[in-house]
């Protein structure tokens, strides 16, 4: 039966008081502040204080009714290309209450008053025994006066910006339109910028497949009900990797490479090189030229996480199929720039008929794999030069063999799978520098000491190799713990006294972050928000810190794309070290994924950070583009930002499932609907002609 509706009225919250810090590592106790919880039955309860419900009755709830400690807002300005910590500060973030809602129909042109009370209908799934989150718990240690001095400047800038915003007019008009572009429902702004593509001097190195973001990100909406590419079935159907069955697309797990199934191929690799040990020694892999990612998809059965990538293709859209199947994948190309991953993070790199010319131009593309592969990691190459004797294949094999020998990669095995009719060549990257030092000719050369292997955002490819770390406390000097132990254990190279993101020594910081997210996920996200997790598979953490949120979801049937913004601390290597994966990104630009790719997106104090450098509306539109219809968004941020987001989302006719306020912190849970505006906006840069 239809769920009842209720009025929901967001309230302004007092400015958060500074967090007092001590010189010890003990956690500060949460203050007994007023908390505003909007119930689905129409009541508004104030915890630790008093407010009025719809019937005029005062509701008072004691602090003892709440028991969850939440949240930290990282305010560090450590950039991923610097790889050092300037300062870590934290904002207390609260947790949540549950609810489900139905959105009211509104006009396409929405007028929303900032800070005004809005009436909307919601329904709660909260059971009487469930507990709400308590006030945020400060998990910080004392900072030096120099660090505090550095942060005070940022605080002043933020205050000035806030004062400027508060002086703006109170009424905001959102006149939404649907996007009109050549790519139609599959529009990716930074990959479908045809104005920029037409002006490229060359496309020899796949420059036309690289990111070319418009100066102003779009603010129109992209809509389609589902993946429409039945034409792809006709184009690729003979390869046994996609079939039509009624209204559904079926993926048998075959293809050009896996005629007898991907699992047989996966096990064949392990049988020939047992040290690969899927799901134990080898946990995180990179699959280049992934097709529809059958290899990565079936690796889930072996407890392996695969980052699959392929360029956007006008007629194949294979990455879109992979994501539709619930398999991790991104649209990317090995062209002129480094891939957006840190160095020395992948246990295995796989290429099966990936059509990448590894051997040309001094092996520039293969040297990029060398940057990404852990010392001691494996390169699995399955292509016709490995097992066929045509003149062209023989020449490529000869060139590859010479190149890989100069790179000191060891050929572990070259074997043919008679069942599938394909061959494998498996190489191993060296674990020390002895081979590099013995080379008579330094070609490819070693990289300069100043060349940072982790610098990966818009950095040109280099034709050099980075040395293997020799310091036992340096990342890459030894292999991580076996999976799943590596998920919970602080990485060996973080066991020193260096300060972490939240101001504690890194080991304490790492553990505190994980414990925090385990509390939040178990007490709030799993049972406290009315989310049907059976409908959630593809998850994105838009601002990941250590990967604690993803790690807390380890027992769920989901995978998490951990996004580390380029303006945040460069914690992505730590995320990979614990057996998770992620990517660098600038949220002032479009993400390299198809529309309707993810089921749930999570943003922990991302929007307030983004407001310091770019507009918030295009980012909300990007979230709308990425999420599937009925996809969920969870936001933890300042009360002011949460209120602004609520207004924007309501104007897009999203369902506001739940809001929760305490002190100056807010929590929002919302769901995308099927609504789309009827008017269109043509994006000139997105038109091919």
Short mmCIF file of C-alpha atoms in Angstrom, two decimals, residues 137-544:
data_model
loop_
_atom_site.label_atom_id
_atom_site.label_comp_id
_atom_site.label_asym_id
_atom_site.label_seq_id
_atom_site.Cartn_x
_atom_site.Cartn_y
_atom_site.Cartn_z
CA UNK A 137 33.03 12.24 18.72
CA UNK A 138 36.24 14.18 18.25
CA UNK A 139 39.05 11.80 17.32
CA UNK A 140 41.89 14.28 17.26
CA UNK A 141 45.09 14.92 19.08
CA UNK A 142 46.74 18.26 19.72
CA UNK A 143 48.21 20.22 16.84
CA UNK A 144 51.26 22.44 16.81
CA UNK A 145 50.93 26.19 16.87
CA UNK A 146 52.38 26.36 13.36
CA UNK A 147 49.68 24.06 12.05
CA UNK A 148 46.97 26.01 13.80
CA UNK A 149 48.38 29.18 12.37
CA UNK A 150 48.20 27.72 8.90
CA UNK A 151 44.59 26.65 9.38
CA UNK A 152 43.47 30.01 10.72
CA UNK A 153 43.99 31.50 7.28
CA UNK A 154 41.73 28.89 5.74
CA UNK A 155 39.13 29.51 8.43
CA UNK A 156 39.15 33.21 7.65
CA UNK A 157 38.75 32.52 3.94
CA UNK A 158 35.84 30.19 4.66
CA UNK A 159 34.21 32.78 6.91
CA UNK A 160 34.53 35.45 4.24
CA UNK A 161 33.02 33.13 1.66
CA UNK A 162 30.13 32.30 3.98
CA UNK A 163 29.48 35.98 4.64
CA UNK A 164 29.42 36.57 0.90
CA UNK A 165 26.96 33.76 0.34
CA UNK A 166 24.67 34.96 3.14
CA UNK A 167 24.51 38.36 1.50
CA UNK A 168 23.12 36.83 -1.70
CA UNK A 169 19.44 37.03 -2.54
CA UNK A 170 17.24 34.61 -0.65
CA UNK A 171 15.36 33.17 -3.64
CA UNK A 172 17.04 30.67 -5.95
CA UNK A 173 15.37 29.59 -9.19
CA UNK A 174 16.22 26.16 -10.61
CA UNK A 175 14.94 25.89 -14.16
CA UNK A 176 15.97 22.36 -15.08
CA UNK A 177 16.27 21.15 -18.66
CA UNK A 178 17.34 17.90 -20.26
CA UNK A 179 20.66 17.78 -22.12
CA UNK A 180 20.74 17.54 -25.89
CA UNK A 181 24.03 16.14 -27.25
CA UNK A 182 25.26 13.72 -29.88
CA UNK A 183 25.96 11.10 -27.22
CA UNK A 184 22.37 11.39 -26.05
CA UNK A 185 21.61 9.29 -22.96
CA UNK A 186 25.23 8.11 -22.72
CA UNK A 187 26.75 11.60 -22.49
CA UNK A 188 30.00 11.86 -20.52
CA UNK A 189 30.91 15.58 -20.51
CA UNK A 190 34.70 15.18 -20.36
CA UNK A 191 34.79 12.39 -22.96
CA UNK A 192 32.17 13.75 -25.37
CA UNK A 193 33.48 17.30 -25.74
CA UNK A 194 33.47 17.31 -29.53
CA UNK A 195 34.47 20.96 -29.77
CA UNK A 196 37.75 20.14 -28.05
CA UNK A 197 38.19 16.85 -29.91
CA UNK A 198 37.85 18.56 -33.30
CA UNK A 199 40.66 20.97 -32.39
CA UNK A 200 43.17 18.28 -31.43
CA UNK A 201 46.39 18.44 -33.41
CA UNK A 202 46.72 14.67 -33.45
CA UNK A 203 44.83 11.53 -32.49
CA UNK A 204 47.73 9.12 -33.06
CA UNK A 205 48.05 8.47 -29.32
CA UNK A 206 44.33 8.23 -28.63
CA UNK A 207 44.14 11.86 -27.58
CA UNK A 208 40.50 11.85 -28.73
CA UNK A 209 39.75 9.21 -26.08
CA UNK A 210 41.31 11.21 -23.27
CA UNK A 211 39.53 13.69 -21.01
CA UNK A 212 38.69 17.10 -22.49
CA UNK A 213 36.43 18.80 -19.99
CA UNK A 214 34.25 21.79 -20.93
CA UNK A 215 35.11 25.10 -19.32
CA UNK A 216 31.76 25.11 -17.56
CA UNK A 217 30.31 21.74 -16.54
CA UNK A 218 26.73 21.12 -17.68
CA UNK A 219 23.76 21.91 -15.47
CA UNK A 220 21.21 20.08 -17.61
CA UNK A 221 20.02 16.58 -16.79
CA UNK A 222 20.69 13.36 -18.67
CA UNK A 223 18.02 10.74 -18.86
CA UNK A 224 17.35 7.29 -20.20
CA UNK A 225 15.46 4.38 -18.70
CA UNK A 226 18.16 1.75 -19.15
CA UNK A 227 20.97 0.50 -21.39
CA UNK A 228 19.55 0.41 -24.95
CA UNK A 229 22.37 -1.25 -26.88
CA UNK A 230 20.75 -4.29 -28.45
CA UNK A 231 22.79 -3.35 -31.54
CA UNK A 232 25.91 -4.34 -29.64
CA UNK A 233 24.53 -7.86 -29.30
CA UNK A 234 24.35 -8.09 -33.10
CA UNK A 235 27.86 -6.65 -33.45
CA UNK A 236 29.49 -8.91 -30.87
CA UNK A 237 27.04 -11.78 -30.50
CA UNK A 238 29.23 -14.32 -32.31
CA UNK A 239 31.93 -13.89 -29.65
CA UNK A 240 29.74 -15.47 -26.95
CA UNK A 241 29.95 -12.65 -24.41
CA UNK A 242 26.49 -11.17 -24.71
CA UNK A 243 23.17 -12.67 -25.77
CA UNK A 244 19.57 -11.44 -25.82
CA UNK A 245 17.05 -13.44 -23.79
CA UNK A 246 13.66 -11.76 -24.01
CA UNK A 247 13.92 -8.37 -22.30
CA UNK A 248 17.30 -9.20 -20.79
CA UNK A 249 20.94 -9.29 -21.87
CA UNK A 250 22.77 -12.44 -20.79
CA UNK A 251 26.55 -12.67 -20.34
CA UNK A 252 27.71 -16.31 -20.61
CA UNK A 253 31.25 -15.46 -19.48
CA UNK A 254 32.77 -16.27 -22.85
CA UNK A 255 34.11 -14.06 -25.61
CA UNK A 256 36.99 -14.11 -28.04
CA UNK A 257 39.34 -14.96 -25.17
CA UNK A 258 37.13 -17.14 -22.96
CA UNK A 259 35.26 -19.44 -25.32
CA UNK A 260 34.90 -22.03 -22.56
CA UNK A 261 34.29 -19.58 -19.76
CA UNK A 262 36.30 -17.03 -17.81
CA UNK A 263 36.58 -19.21 -14.69
CA UNK A 264 38.49 -21.87 -16.60
CA UNK A 265 40.85 -19.17 -17.89
CA UNK A 266 41.31 -17.73 -14.38
CA UNK A 267 42.12 -21.12 -12.90
CA UNK A 268 44.45 -21.91 -15.80
CA UNK A 269 46.52 -18.84 -14.88
CA UNK A 270 46.75 -19.92 -11.24
CA UNK A 271 47.65 -23.51 -12.15
CA UNK A 272 50.62 -22.34 -14.19
CA UNK A 273 51.81 -19.73 -11.67
CA UNK A 274 50.61 -20.88 -8.22
CA UNK A 275 52.35 -17.92 -6.54
CA UNK A 276 49.67 -15.65 -8.02
CA UNK A 277 47.29 -17.25 -5.49
CA UNK A 278 44.05 -15.49 -6.41
CA UNK A 279 42.26 -14.00 -3.41
CA UNK A 280 45.21 -14.38 -1.04
CA UNK A 281 48.51 -13.14 -2.45
CA UNK A 282 46.82 -11.35 -5.37
CA UNK A 283 43.83 -9.25 -4.39
CA UNK A 284 43.71 -6.05 -6.51
CA UNK A 285 44.33 -6.22 -10.24
CA UNK A 286 44.14 -3.95 -13.28
CA UNK A 287 42.39 -5.33 -16.37
CA UNK A 288 43.36 -3.28 -19.44
CA UNK A 289 41.02 -3.34 -22.43
CA UNK A 290 38.45 -5.20 -20.39
CA UNK A 291 35.63 -5.71 -22.92
CA UNK A 292 32.48 -6.32 -20.89
CA UNK A 293 34.72 -7.29 -17.94
CA UNK A 294 33.92 -11.00 -17.78
CA UNK A 295 37.44 -11.57 -16.43
CA UNK A 296 36.94 -9.06 -13.62
CA UNK A 297 33.39 -10.23 -12.98
CA UNK A 298 34.31 -13.87 -12.48
CA UNK A 299 37.32 -12.91 -10.36
CA UNK A 300 34.81 -11.96 -7.65
CA UNK A 301 34.34 -15.72 -7.25
CA UNK A 302 38.04 -15.93 -6.36
CA UNK A 303 37.86 -13.01 -3.90
CA UNK A 304 39.76 -10.72 -6.27
CA UNK A 305 38.91 -7.08 -6.99
CA UNK A 306 39.56 -5.96 -10.57
CA UNK A 307 39.77 -2.39 -11.81
CA UNK A 308 38.67 -2.81 -15.42
CA UNK A 309 39.24 -0.05 -17.95
CA UNK A 310 38.61 0.54 -21.62
CA UNK A 311 38.16 3.65 -23.77
CA UNK A 312 34.70 4.96 -24.55
CA UNK A 313 33.62 3.47 -27.87
CA UNK A 314 30.75 4.86 -29.88
CA UNK A 315 29.36 1.50 -30.96
CA UNK A 316 30.51 -0.98 -28.31
CA UNK A 317 29.97 0.76 -24.95
CA UNK A 318 31.57 -2.21 -23.23
CA UNK A 319 32.36 -0.39 -19.99
CA UNK A 320 28.69 0.50 -19.73
CA UNK A 321 27.81 -3.17 -19.99
CA UNK A 322 30.36 -4.01 -17.29
CA UNK A 323 28.85 -1.51 -14.87
CA UNK A 324 25.35 -2.69 -15.72
CA UNK A 325 26.48 -6.17 -14.72
CA UNK A 326 27.71 -4.85 -11.37
CA UNK A 327 31.40 -5.11 -12.29
CA UNK A 328 33.86 -2.27 -11.53
CA UNK A 329 34.98 -0.42 -14.65
CA UNK A 330 35.96 3.05 -15.84
CA UNK A 331 36.25 4.69 -19.24
CA UNK A 332 39.93 5.43 -19.72
CA UNK A 333 42.64 5.01 -22.32
CA UNK A 334 46.37 4.52 -22.27
CA UNK A 335 47.29 7.51 -24.37
CA UNK A 336 49.53 10.43 -23.47
CA UNK A 337 48.82 10.77 -19.74
CA UNK A 338 49.35 8.62 -16.68
CA UNK A 339 46.33 6.68 -15.52
CA UNK A 340 44.71 8.24 -12.41
CA UNK A 341 46.13 5.70 -9.97
CA UNK A 342 49.13 5.90 -7.63
CA UNK A 343 52.31 3.94 -8.28
CA UNK A 344 53.05 0.42 -7.01
CA UNK A 345 49.46 -0.52 -6.14
CA UNK A 346 48.29 -3.36 -8.42
CA UNK A 347 49.17 -6.97 -7.61
CA UNK A 348 48.51 -8.16 -11.17
CA UNK A 349 48.01 -6.37 -14.49
CA UNK A 350 46.07 -8.32 -17.11
CA UNK A 351 45.81 -7.77 -20.86
CA UNK A 352 43.84 -10.19 -23.02
CA UNK A 353 43.59 -8.99 -26.63
CA UNK A 354 43.60 -5.47 -25.21
CA UNK A 355 44.92 -3.99 -28.48
CA UNK A 356 47.52 -1.86 -26.71
CA UNK A 357 50.80 -1.48 -28.69
CA UNK A 358 53.08 -2.09 -25.71
CA UNK A 359 56.28 -2.36 -27.75
CA UNK A 360 56.26 0.94 -29.65
CA UNK A 361 57.87 4.31 -28.81
CA UNK A 362 60.36 2.91 -26.34
CA UNK A 363 57.69 0.97 -24.50
CA UNK A 364 56.10 4.10 -23.06
CA UNK A 365 52.79 2.38 -22.34
CA UNK A 366 54.45 -0.69 -20.84
CA UNK A 367 56.50 1.60 -18.61
CA UNK A 368 53.23 3.01 -17.32
CA UNK A 369 52.29 -0.51 -16.25
CA UNK A 370 55.69 -0.73 -14.57
CA UNK A 371 54.76 2.37 -12.55
CA UNK A 372 51.44 0.87 -11.48
CA UNK A 373 52.59 -2.67 -10.71
CA UNK A 374 53.89 -3.59 -7.27
CA UNK A 375 57.47 -4.82 -7.06
CA UNK A 376 57.05 -8.58 -7.36
CA UNK A 377 53.73 -8.19 -9.16
CA UNK A 378 52.71 -10.07 -12.30
CA UNK A 379 51.86 -9.05 -15.85
CA UNK A 380 49.55 -11.55 -17.57
CA UNK A 381 49.64 -11.04 -21.34
CA UNK A 382 47.38 -13.11 -23.57
CA UNK A 383 47.42 -11.98 -27.19
CA UNK A 384 48.13 -13.45 -30.61
CA UNK A 385 51.88 -12.60 -30.52
CA UNK A 386 52.15 -15.02 -27.59
CA UNK A 387 50.75 -18.07 -29.35
CA UNK A 388 50.49 -17.44 -33.10
CA UNK A 389 53.21 -17.61 -35.74
CA UNK A 390 52.12 -15.01 -38.26
CA UNK A 391 54.98 -12.70 -39.36
CA UNK A 392 53.46 -9.68 -37.63
CA UNK A 393 52.90 -11.61 -34.40
CA UNK A 394 56.46 -12.94 -34.44
CA UNK A 395 57.86 -9.43 -34.85
CA UNK A 396 55.80 -8.10 -31.96
CA UNK A 397 56.85 -11.00 -29.72
CA UNK A 398 60.51 -10.36 -30.53
CA UNK A 399 60.19 -6.63 -29.78
CA UNK A 400 58.30 -7.30 -26.54
CA UNK A 401 60.82 -9.88 -25.38
CA UNK A 402 63.70 -7.48 -25.91
CA UNK A 403 61.90 -4.61 -24.18
CA UNK A 404 60.82 -6.67 -21.16
CA UNK A 405 64.33 -8.03 -20.75
CA UNK A 406 65.76 -4.50 -20.57
CA UNK A 407 63.03 -3.67 -18.02
CA UNK A 408 64.21 -6.63 -15.91
CA UNK A 409 60.83 -8.34 -15.99
CA UNK A 410 61.22 -12.09 -15.63
CA UNK A 411 59.35 -14.39 -18.02
CA UNK A 412 57.82 -16.87 -15.57
CA UNK A 413 55.93 -18.96 -18.11
CA UNK A 414 54.74 -19.03 -21.69
CA UNK A 415 52.01 -21.63 -22.05
CA UNK A 416 49.11 -22.50 -24.33
CA UNK A 417 45.60 -23.31 -23.10
CA UNK A 418 44.54 -26.01 -25.54
CA UNK A 419 40.90 -25.92 -24.43
CA UNK A 420 40.44 -22.21 -25.19
CA UNK A 421 43.04 -22.20 -27.95
CA UNK A 422 44.91 -19.20 -26.54
CA UNK A 423 48.32 -18.71 -24.98
CA UNK A 424 49.67 -16.84 -21.96
CA UNK A 425 52.93 -15.12 -21.19
CA UNK A 426 53.29 -14.22 -17.51
CA UNK A 427 56.03 -11.84 -16.37
CA UNK A 428 57.17 -10.78 -12.91
CA UNK A 429 58.44 -7.33 -11.96
CA UNK A 430 61.67 -7.35 -9.91
CA UNK A 431 61.55 -6.93 -6.13
CA UNK A 432 64.91 -5.18 -5.88
CA UNK A 433 67.25 -3.00 -7.92
CA UNK A 434 70.06 -5.49 -8.59
CA UNK A 435 69.04 -6.15 -12.21
CA UNK A 436 68.68 -2.43 -12.91
CA UNK A 437 72.19 -1.81 -11.61
CA UNK A 438 73.71 -4.60 -13.73
CA UNK A 439 72.36 -3.35 -17.06
CA UNK A 440 75.13 -2.40 -19.47
CA UNK A 441 72.84 0.05 -21.22
CA UNK A 442 70.46 2.15 -19.16
CA UNK A 443 67.58 1.95 -21.59
CA UNK A 444 64.88 2.49 -20.55
CA UNK A 445 66.52 4.89 -18.10
CA UNK A 446 65.74 5.12 -14.42
CA UNK A 447 63.53 8.05 -13.43
CA UNK A 448 64.99 11.04 -11.68
CA UNK A 449 64.64 11.00 -7.91
CA UNK A 450 62.35 14.02 -8.21
CA UNK A 451 59.88 12.08 -10.39
CA UNK A 452 57.00 11.16 -8.08
CA UNK A 453 55.48 7.82 -9.09
CA UNK A 454 52.26 8.74 -7.28
CA UNK A 455 51.70 11.97 -9.21
CA UNK A 456 49.00 10.89 -11.63
CA UNK A 457 46.52 13.69 -12.30
CA UNK A 458 47.10 15.10 -15.81
CA UNK A 459 50.76 14.06 -15.68
CA UNK A 460 52.34 13.13 -19.06
CA UNK A 461 53.68 9.61 -19.52
CA UNK A 462 57.39 9.16 -18.89
CA UNK A 463 59.78 6.73 -20.59
CA UNK A 464 61.60 5.79 -17.42
CA UNK A 465 61.40 3.35 -14.51
CA UNK A 466 61.22 4.11 -10.81
CA UNK A 467 63.60 2.31 -8.50
CA UNK A 468 62.30 -0.31 -6.09
CA UNK A 469 62.20 1.10 -2.53
CA UNK A 470 64.89 -0.40 -0.29
CA UNK A 471 63.96 1.13 3.07
CA UNK A 472 62.00 -1.53 4.98
CA UNK A 473 59.51 1.11 6.15
CA UNK A 474 58.95 2.49 2.67
CA UNK A 475 55.88 1.46 0.68
CA UNK A 476 56.73 -1.11 -1.96
CA UNK A 477 59.70 -2.58 -0.14
CA UNK A 478 57.66 -5.69 0.64
CA UNK A 479 54.37 -7.34 -0.27
CA UNK A 480 51.22 -6.48 1.70
CA UNK A 481 49.58 -8.90 4.10
CA UNK A 482 47.59 -11.68 2.50
CA UNK A 483 43.91 -11.08 1.94
CA UNK A 484 41.72 -10.73 3.99
CA UNK A 485 44.15 -9.85 6.81
CA UNK A 486 45.36 -6.79 4.90
CA UNK A 487 41.90 -5.18 5.10
CA UNK A 488 42.04 -4.58 8.85
CA UNK A 489 45.76 -4.26 9.43
CA UNK A 490 47.57 -0.93 9.38
CA UNK A 491 50.05 -0.98 6.46
CA UNK A 492 53.64 -1.58 7.56
CA UNK A 493 54.78 1.72 6.04
CA UNK A 494 52.29 3.64 8.19
CA UNK A 495 53.61 2.35 11.52
CA UNK A 496 55.86 5.33 12.17
CA UNK A 497 55.15 8.51 14.12
CA UNK A 498 54.07 10.63 11.16
CA UNK A 499 50.73 12.34 11.71
CA UNK A 500 47.67 11.11 9.87
CA UNK A 501 44.73 12.92 8.33
CA UNK A 502 42.93 13.49 11.63
CA UNK A 503 45.98 14.64 13.59
CA UNK A 504 46.89 11.39 15.33
CA UNK A 505 49.89 9.22 14.59
CA UNK A 506 49.07 7.29 11.45
CA UNK A 507 48.49 3.88 13.12
CA UNK A 508 45.96 5.37 15.54
CA UNK A 509 44.43 7.48 12.78
CA UNK A 510 43.95 4.44 10.56
CA UNK A 511 42.31 2.37 13.30
CA UNK A 512 40.11 5.25 14.51
CA UNK A 513 38.82 5.84 10.98
CA UNK A 514 37.96 2.17 10.51
CA UNK A 515 36.24 1.89 13.89
CA UNK A 516 34.27 5.04 13.18
CA UNK A 517 32.93 3.79 9.87
CA UNK A 518 32.12 0.37 11.27
CA UNK A 519 29.92 2.10 13.85
CA UNK A 520 28.27 4.34 11.27
CA UNK A 521 27.61 1.56 8.79
CA UNK A 522 26.36 -1.01 11.28
CA UNK A 523 24.26 1.31 13.44
CA UNK A 524 22.93 3.65 10.78
CA UNK A 525 23.49 2.86 7.13
CA UNK A 526 22.58 -0.83 7.11
CA UNK A 527 19.43 -0.75 9.21
CA UNK A 528 18.74 2.88 9.97
CA UNK A 529 17.97 4.56 6.65
CA UNK A 530 15.36 2.39 5.03
CA UNK A 531 17.78 1.41 2.25
CA UNK A 532 17.08 -1.91 0.60
CA UNK A 533 20.66 -3.09 0.21
CA UNK A 534 19.53 -5.93 -2.04
CA UNK A 535 19.15 -3.24 -4.73
CA UNK A 536 22.66 -1.86 -4.16
CA UNK A 537 25.72 -3.23 -5.93
CA UNK A 538 27.83 -0.39 -7.39
CA UNK A 539 28.83 2.07 -4.65
CA UNK A 540 30.97 5.21 -4.84
CA UNK A 541 32.61 6.92 -1.89
CA UNK A 542 33.09 10.39 -3.34
CA UNK A 543 35.64 11.46 -0.73
CA UNK A 544 37.42 8.47 0.75
#
